[in-house]
Coordinates of N, CA, C and O in Angstrom, one line a residue:
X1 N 102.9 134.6 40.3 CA 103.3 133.2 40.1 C 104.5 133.2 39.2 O 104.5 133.9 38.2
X2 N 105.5 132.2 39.5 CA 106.7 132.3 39.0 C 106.9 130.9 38.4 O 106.0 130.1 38.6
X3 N 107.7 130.5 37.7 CA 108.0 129.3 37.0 C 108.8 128.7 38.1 O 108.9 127.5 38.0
X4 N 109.6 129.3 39.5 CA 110.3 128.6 40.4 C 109.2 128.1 41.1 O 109.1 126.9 41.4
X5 N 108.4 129.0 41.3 CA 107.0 128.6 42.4 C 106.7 127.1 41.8 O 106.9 126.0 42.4
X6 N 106.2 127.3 40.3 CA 105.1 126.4 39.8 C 105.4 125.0 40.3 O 104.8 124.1 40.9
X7 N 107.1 125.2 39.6 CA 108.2 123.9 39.8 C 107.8 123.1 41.2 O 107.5 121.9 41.3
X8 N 107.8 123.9 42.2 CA 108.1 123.6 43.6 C 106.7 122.8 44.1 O 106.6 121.8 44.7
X9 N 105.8 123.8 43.7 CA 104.7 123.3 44.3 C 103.8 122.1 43.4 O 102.8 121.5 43.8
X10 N 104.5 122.1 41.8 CA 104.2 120.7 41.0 C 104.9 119.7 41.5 O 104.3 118.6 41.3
X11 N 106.1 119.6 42.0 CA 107.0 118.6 42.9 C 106.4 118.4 44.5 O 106.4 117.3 45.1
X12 N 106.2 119.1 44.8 CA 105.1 118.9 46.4 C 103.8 117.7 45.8 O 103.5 116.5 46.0
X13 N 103.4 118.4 45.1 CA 101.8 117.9 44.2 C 102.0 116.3 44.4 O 101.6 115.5 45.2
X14 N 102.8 116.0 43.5 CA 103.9 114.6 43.2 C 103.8 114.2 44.2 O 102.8 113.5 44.4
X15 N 104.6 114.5 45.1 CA 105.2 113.7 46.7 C 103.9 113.5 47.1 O 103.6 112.3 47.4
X16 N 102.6 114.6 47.3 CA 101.8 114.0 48.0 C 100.8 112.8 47.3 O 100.0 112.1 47.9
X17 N 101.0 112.9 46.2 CA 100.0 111.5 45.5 C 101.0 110.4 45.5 O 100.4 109.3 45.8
X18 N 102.4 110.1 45.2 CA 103.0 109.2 44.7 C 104.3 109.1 45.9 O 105.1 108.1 45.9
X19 N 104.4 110.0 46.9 CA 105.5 110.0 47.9 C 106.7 110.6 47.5 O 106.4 111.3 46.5
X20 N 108.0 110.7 47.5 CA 108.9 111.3 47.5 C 109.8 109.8 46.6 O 109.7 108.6 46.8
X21 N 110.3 110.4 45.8 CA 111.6 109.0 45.0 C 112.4 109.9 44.3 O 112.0 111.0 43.9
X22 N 113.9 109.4 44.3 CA 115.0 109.9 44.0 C 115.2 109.5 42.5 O 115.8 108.5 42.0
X23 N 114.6 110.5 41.8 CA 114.2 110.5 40.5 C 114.1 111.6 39.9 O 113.9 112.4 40.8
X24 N 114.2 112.4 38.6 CA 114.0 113.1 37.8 C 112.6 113.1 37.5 O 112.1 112.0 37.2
X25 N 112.0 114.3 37.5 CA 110.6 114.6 37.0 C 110.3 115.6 35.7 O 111.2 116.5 35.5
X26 N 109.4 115.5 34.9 CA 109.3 116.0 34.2 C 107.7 116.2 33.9 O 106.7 115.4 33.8
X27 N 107.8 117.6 33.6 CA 106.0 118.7 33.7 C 106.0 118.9 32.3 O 107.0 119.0 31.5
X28 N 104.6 118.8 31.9 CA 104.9 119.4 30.5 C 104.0 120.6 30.4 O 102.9 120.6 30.9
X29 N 104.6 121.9 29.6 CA 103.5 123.0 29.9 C 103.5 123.8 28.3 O 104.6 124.1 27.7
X30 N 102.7 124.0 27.9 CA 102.2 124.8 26.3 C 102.9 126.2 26.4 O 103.1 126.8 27.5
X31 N 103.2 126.5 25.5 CA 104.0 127.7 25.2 C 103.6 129.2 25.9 O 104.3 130.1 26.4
X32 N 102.1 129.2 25.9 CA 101.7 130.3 26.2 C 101.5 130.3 28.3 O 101.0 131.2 28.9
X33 N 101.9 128.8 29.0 CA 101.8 128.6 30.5 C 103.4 129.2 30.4 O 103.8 130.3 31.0
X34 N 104.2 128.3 29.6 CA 105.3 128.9 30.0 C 106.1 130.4 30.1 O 107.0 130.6 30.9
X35 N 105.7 131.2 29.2 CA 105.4 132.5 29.0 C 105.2 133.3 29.8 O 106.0 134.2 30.2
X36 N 103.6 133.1 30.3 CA 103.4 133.2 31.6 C 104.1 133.7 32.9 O 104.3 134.8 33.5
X37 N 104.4 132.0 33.4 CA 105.5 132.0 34.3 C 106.6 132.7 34.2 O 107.2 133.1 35.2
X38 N 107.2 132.9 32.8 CA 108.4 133.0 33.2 C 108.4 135.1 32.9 O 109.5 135.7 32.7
X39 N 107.1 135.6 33.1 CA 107.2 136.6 32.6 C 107.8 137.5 31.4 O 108.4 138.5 31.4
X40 N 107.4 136.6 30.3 CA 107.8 137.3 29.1 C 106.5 136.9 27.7 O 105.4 136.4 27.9
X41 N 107.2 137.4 26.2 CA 106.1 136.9 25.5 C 107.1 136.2 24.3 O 108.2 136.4 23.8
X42 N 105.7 135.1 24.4 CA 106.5 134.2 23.4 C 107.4 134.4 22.7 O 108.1 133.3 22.6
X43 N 107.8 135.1 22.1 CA 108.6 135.5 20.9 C 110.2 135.6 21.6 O 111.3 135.6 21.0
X44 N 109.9 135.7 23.1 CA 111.1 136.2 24.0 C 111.7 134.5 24.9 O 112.7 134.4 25.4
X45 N 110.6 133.6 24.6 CA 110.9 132.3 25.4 C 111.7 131.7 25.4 O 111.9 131.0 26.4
X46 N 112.3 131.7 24.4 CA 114.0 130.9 24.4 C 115.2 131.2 25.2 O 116.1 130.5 25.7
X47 N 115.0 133.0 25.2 CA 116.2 133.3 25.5 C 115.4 133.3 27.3 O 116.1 132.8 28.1
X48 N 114.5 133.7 27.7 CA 114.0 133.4 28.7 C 114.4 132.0 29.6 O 114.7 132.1 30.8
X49 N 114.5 130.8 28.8 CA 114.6 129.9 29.3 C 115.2 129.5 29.8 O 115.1 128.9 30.9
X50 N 116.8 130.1 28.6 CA 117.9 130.2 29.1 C 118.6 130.2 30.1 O 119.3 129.4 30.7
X51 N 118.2 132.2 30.2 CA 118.1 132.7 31.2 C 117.7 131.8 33.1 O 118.5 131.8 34.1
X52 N 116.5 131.2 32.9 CA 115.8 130.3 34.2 C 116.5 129.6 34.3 O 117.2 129.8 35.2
X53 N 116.7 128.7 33.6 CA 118.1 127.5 33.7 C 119.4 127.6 34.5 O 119.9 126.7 35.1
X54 N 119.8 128.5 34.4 CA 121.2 129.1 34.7 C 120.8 130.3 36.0 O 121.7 130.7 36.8
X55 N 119.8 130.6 36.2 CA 119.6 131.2 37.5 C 118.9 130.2 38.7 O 118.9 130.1 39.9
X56 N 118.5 129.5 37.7 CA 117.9 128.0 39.0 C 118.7 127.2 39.3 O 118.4 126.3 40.1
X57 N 120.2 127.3 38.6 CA 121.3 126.1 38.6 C 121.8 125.2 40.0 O 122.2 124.1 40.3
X58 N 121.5 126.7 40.9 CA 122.1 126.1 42.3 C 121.2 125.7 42.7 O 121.5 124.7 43.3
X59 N 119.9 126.1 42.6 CA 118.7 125.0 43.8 C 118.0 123.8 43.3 O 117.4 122.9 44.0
X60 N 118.2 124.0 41.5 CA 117.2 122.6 41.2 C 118.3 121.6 40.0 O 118.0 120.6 39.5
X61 N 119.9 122.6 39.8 CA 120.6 121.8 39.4 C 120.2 122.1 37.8 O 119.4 122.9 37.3
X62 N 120.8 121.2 37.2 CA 120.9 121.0 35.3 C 119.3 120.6 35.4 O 118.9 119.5 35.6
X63 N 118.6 121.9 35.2 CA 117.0 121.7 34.2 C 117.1 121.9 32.8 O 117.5 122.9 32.1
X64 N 116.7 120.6 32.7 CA 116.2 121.2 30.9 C 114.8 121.4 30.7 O 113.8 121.0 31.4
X65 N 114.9 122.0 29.5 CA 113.0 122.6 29.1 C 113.2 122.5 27.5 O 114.2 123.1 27.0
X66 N 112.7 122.0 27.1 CA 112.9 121.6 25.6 C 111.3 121.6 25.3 O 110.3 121.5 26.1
X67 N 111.4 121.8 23.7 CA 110.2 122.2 22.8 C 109.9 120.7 22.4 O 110.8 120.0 22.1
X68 N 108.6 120.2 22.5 CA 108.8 118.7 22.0 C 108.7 118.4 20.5 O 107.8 119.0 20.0
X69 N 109.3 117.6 19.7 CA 109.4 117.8 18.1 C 108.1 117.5 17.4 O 107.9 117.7 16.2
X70 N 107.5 117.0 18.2 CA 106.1 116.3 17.4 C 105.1 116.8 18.3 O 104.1 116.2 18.4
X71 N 105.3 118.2 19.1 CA 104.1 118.6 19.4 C 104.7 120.3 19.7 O 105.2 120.7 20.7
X72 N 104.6 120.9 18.6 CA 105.4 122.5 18.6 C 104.3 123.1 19.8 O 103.2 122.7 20.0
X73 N 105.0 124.0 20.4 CA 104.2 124.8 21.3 C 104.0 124.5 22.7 O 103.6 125.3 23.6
X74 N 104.6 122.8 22.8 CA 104.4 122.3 24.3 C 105.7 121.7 24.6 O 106.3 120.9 23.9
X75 N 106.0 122.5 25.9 CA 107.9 122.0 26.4 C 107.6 120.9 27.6 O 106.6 120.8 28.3
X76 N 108.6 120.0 27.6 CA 108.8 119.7 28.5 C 109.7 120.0 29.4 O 110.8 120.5 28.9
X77 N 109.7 119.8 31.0 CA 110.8 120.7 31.7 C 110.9 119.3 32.7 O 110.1 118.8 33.5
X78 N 112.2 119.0 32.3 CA 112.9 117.9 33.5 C 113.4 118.7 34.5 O 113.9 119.9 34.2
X79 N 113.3 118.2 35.8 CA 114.2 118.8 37.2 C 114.8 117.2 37.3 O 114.2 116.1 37.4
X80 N 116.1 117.5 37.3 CA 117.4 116.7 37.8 C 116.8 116.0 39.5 O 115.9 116.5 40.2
X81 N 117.4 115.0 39.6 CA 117.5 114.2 41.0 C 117.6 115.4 42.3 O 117.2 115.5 43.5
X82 N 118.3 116.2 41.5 CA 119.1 117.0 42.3 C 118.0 118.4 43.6 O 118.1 118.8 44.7
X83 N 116.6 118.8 42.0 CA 116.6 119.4 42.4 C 114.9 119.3 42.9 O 114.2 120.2 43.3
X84 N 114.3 117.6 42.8 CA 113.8 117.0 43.3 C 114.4 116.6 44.5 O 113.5 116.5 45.3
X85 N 115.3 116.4 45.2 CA 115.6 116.3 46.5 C 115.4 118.0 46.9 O 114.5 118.5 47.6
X86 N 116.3 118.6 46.5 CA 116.2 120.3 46.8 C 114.5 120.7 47.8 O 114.4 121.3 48.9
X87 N 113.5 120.4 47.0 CA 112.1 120.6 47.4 C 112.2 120.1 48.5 O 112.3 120.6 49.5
X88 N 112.0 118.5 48.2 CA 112.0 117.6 49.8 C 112.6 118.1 50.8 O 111.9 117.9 51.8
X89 N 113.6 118.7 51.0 CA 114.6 119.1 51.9 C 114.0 120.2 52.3 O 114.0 120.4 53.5
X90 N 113.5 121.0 51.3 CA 113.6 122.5 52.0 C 112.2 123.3 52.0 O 112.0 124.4 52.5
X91 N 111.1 122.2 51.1 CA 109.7 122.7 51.1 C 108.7 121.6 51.8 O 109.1 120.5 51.8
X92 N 107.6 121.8 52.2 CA 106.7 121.1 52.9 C 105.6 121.2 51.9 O 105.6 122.2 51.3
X93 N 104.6 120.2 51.6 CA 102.8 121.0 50.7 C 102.3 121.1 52.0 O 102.5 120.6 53.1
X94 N 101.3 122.2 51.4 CA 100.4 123.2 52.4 C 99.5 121.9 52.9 O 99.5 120.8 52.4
X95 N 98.6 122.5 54.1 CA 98.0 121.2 54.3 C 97.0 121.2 53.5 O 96.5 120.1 53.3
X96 N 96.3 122.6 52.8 CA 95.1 122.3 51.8 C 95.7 121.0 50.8 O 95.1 119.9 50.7
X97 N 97.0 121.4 50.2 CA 97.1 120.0 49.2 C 97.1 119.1 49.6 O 96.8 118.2 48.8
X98 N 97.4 118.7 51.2 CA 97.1 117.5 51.3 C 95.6 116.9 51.9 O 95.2 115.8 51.7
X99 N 95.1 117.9 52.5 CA 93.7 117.4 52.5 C 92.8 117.5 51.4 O 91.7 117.0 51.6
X100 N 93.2 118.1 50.0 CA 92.6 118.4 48.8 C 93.1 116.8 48.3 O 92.3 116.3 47.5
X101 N 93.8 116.3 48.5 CA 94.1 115.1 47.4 C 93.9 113.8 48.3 O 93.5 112.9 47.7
X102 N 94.1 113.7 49.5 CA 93.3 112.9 50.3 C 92.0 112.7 50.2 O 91.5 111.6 50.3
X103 N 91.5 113.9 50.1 CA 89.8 114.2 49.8 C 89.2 113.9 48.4 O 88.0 113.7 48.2
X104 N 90.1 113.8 47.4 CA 89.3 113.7 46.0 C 90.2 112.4 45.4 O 90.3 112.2 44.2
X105 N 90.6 111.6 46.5 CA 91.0 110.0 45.8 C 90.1 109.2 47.1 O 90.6 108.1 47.5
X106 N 89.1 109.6 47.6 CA 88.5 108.6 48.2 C 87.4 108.5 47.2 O 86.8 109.3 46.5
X107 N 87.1 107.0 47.5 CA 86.1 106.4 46.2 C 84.4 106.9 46.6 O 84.0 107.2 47.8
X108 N 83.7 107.0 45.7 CA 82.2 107.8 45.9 C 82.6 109.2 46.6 O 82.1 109.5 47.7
X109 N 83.4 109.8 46.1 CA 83.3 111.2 46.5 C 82.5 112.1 45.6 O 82.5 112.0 44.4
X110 N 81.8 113.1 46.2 CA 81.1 113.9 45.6 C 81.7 115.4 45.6 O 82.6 115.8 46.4
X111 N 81.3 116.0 44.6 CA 81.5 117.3 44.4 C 81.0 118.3 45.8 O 81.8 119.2 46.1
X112 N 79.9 118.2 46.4 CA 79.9 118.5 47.3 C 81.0 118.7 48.4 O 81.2 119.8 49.0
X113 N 81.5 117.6 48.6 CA 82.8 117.0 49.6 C 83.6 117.4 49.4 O 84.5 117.5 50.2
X114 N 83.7 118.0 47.8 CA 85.0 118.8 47.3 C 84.9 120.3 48.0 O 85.7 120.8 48.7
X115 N 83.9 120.9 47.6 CA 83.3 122.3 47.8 C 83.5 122.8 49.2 O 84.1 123.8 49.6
X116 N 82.5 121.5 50.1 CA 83.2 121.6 51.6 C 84.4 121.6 52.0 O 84.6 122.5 52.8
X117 N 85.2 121.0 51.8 CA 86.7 121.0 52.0 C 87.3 122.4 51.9 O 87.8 122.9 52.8
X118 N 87.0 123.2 50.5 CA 87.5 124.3 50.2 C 87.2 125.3 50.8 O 87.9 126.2 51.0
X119 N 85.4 125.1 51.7 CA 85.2 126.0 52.3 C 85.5 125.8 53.9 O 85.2 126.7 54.7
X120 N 85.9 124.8 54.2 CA 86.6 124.9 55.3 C 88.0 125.4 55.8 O 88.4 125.7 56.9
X121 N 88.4 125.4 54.4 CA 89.6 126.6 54.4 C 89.2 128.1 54.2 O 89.8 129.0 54.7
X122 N 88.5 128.3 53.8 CA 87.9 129.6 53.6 C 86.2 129.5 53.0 O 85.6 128.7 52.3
X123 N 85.7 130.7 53.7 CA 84.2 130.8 53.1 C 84.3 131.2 52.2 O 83.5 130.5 51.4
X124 N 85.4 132.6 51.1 CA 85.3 133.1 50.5 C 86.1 132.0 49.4 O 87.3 131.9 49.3
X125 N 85.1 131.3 48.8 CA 85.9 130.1 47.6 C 85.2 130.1 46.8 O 84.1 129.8 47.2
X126 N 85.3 130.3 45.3 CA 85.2 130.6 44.0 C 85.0 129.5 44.0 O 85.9 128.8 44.2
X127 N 83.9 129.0 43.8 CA 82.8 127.6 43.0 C 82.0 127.9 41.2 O 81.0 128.7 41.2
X128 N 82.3 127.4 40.4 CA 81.7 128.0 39.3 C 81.3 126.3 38.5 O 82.2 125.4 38.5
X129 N 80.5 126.2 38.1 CA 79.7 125.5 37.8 C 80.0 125.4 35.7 O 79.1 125.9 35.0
X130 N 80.9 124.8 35.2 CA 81.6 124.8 33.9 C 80.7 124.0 33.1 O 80.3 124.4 32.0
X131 N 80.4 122.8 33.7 CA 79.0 122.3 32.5 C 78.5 121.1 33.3 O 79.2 121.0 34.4
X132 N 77.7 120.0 33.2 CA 76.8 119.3 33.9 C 77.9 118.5 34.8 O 77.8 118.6 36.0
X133 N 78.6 118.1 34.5 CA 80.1 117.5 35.5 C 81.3 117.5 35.7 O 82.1 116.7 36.1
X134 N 81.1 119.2 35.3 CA 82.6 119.8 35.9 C 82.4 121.4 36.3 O 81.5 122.3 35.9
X135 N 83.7 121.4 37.5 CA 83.6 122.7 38.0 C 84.9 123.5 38.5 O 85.8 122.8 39.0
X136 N 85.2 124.8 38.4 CA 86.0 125.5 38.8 C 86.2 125.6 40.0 O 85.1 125.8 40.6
X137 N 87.1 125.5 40.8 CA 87.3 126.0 42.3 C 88.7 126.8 42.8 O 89.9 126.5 43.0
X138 N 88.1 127.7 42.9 CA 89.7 128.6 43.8 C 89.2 129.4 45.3 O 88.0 129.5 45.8
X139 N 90.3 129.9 45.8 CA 90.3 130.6 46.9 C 90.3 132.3 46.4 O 90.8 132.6 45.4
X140 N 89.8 133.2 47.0 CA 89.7 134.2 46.6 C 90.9 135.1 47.3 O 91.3 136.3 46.9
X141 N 91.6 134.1 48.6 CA 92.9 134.7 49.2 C 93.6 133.6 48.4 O 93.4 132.4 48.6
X142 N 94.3 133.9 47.6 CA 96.1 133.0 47.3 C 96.7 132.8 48.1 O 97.1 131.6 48.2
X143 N 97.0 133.4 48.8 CA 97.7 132.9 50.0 C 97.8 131.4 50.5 O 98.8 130.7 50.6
X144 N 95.9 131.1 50.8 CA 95.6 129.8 51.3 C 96.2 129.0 50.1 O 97.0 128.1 50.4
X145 N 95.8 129.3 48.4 CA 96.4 127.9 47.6 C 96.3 129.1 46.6 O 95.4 130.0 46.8
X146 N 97.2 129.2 45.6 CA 96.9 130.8 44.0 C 96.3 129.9 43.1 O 96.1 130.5 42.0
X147 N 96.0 128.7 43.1 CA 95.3 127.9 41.9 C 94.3 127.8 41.5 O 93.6 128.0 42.4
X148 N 93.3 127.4 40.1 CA 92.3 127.0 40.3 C 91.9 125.5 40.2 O 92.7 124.9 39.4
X149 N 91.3 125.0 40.5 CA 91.0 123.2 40.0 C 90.2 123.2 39.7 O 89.3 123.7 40.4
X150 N 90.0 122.7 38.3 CA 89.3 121.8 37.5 C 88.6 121.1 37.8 O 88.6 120.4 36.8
X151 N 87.9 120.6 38.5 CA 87.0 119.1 38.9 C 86.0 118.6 37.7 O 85.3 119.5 37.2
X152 N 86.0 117.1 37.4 CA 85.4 117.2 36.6 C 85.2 115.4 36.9 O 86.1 114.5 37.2
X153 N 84.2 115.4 36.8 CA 83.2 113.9 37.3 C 83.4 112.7 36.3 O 83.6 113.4 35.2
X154 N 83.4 111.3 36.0 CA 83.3 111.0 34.9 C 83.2 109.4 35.9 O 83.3 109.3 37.1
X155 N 83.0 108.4 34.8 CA 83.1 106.6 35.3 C 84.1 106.5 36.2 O 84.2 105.4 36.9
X156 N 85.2 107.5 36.6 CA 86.0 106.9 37.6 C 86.0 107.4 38.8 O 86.5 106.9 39.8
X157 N 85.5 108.5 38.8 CA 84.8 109.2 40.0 C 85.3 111.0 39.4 O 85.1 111.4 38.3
X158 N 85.9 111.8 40.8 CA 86.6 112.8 40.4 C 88.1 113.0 39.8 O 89.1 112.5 39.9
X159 N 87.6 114.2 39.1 CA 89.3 113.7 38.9 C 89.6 115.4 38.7 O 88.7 116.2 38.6
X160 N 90.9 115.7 38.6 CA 91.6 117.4 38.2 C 92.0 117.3 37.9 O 92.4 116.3 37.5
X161 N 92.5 118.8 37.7 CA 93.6 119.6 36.7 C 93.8 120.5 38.2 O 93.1 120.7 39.2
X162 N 95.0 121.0 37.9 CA 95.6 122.1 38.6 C 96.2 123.6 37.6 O 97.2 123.6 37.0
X163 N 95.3 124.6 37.7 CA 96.3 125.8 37.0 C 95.9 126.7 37.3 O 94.8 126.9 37.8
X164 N 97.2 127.7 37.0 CA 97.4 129.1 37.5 C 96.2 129.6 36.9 O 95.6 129.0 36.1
X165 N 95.9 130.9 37.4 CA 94.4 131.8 37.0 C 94.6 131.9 35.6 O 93.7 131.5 34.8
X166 N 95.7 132.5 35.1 CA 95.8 133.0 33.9 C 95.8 131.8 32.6 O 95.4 132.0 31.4
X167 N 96.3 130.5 33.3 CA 96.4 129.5 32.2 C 94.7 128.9 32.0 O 94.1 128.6 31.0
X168 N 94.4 129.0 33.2 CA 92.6 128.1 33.5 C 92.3 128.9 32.5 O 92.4 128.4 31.4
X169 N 92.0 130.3 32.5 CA 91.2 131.6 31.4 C 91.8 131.5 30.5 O 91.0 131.9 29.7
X170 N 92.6 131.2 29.9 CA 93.1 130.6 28.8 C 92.9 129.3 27.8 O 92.7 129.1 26.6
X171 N 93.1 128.4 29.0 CA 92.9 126.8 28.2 C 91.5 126.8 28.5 O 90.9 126.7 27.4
X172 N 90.6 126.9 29.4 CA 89.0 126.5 29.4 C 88.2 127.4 29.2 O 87.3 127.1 28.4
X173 N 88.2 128.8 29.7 CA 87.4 129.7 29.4 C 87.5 129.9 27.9 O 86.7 129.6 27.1
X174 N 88.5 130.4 27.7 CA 88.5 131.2 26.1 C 88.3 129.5 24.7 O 88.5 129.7 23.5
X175 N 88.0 128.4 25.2 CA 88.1 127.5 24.0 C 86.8 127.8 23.4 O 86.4 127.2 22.4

């Protein structure tokens, strides 16, 4: 997983909950996601950034990625009008995302309904059980989706998180 990937398929994510608008978006991700992505280590992220910015210039246009001043360690990364149309134009979301977010904004949905869905794309789906009303779910082929989600139950029904393997083992497993 690449920081071009994340971009593309966090801009798919968007369109399929909120539709497509000719607008500038902006992700916010912790120092050690971005890292990650961008294959290097922290210590190396600046000049890294750099680097992404100016190699992504023709498909997503003037991105910026800035450190935020009152929260060290977490950037935010704007994609230009430019390179939110770019996606629209030239990427589709898979149909898991769209029957994943169709399926978990209908009201009285259960965890179950979640689980099913996943295994209707595949039998082989990583279900793990995190504490009385939340749960891990991935695919064991990436191919079908490389993410894991978060599900986690509460007064308003379901709700998620989306993240790469390495950020989920990081932000939830290791706290």
């Amino acid at each position: 997983m690449n920081l071009e990937r994340n971009l593309i398929d966090n801009i798919l994510e968007s369109e399929v909950k909120l539709g497509h608008a000719d607008m500038p978006i902006t992700f916010y991700y912790p120092s050690a996601s971005l890292s990650e992505l961008l294959g290097c280590d922290e210590s190396e992220l600046e000049s890294e950034i750099l680097k992404f910015c100016e190699e992504e210039a023709d498909r997503f246009g003037k991105i910026t990625i800035e450190e935020l001043a009152n929260e060290k360690g977490r950037y935010a990364v704007t994609v230009p009008v430019y390179g939110v149309k770019w996606v629209h134009d030239n990427f589709e979301p898979g149909d898991f995302m769209k029957s994943f977010i169709t399926e978990i904004k209908k009201p009285f949905n259960t965890i179950d309904n979640i689980i099913n869905l996943f295994r209707c794309y595949s039998k082989e789906t990583e279900v793990n059980q995190v504490s009385e009303d939340e749960w891990s779910l991935s695919f064991s082929d990436e191919s079908i989706d490389p993410y894991v989600y978060h599900v986690e139950k509460n007064v308003f029904g379901l709700e998620y998180h989306r993240f790469t393997r390495e950020a989920y083992r990081k932000t939830i497993l290791e706290e």
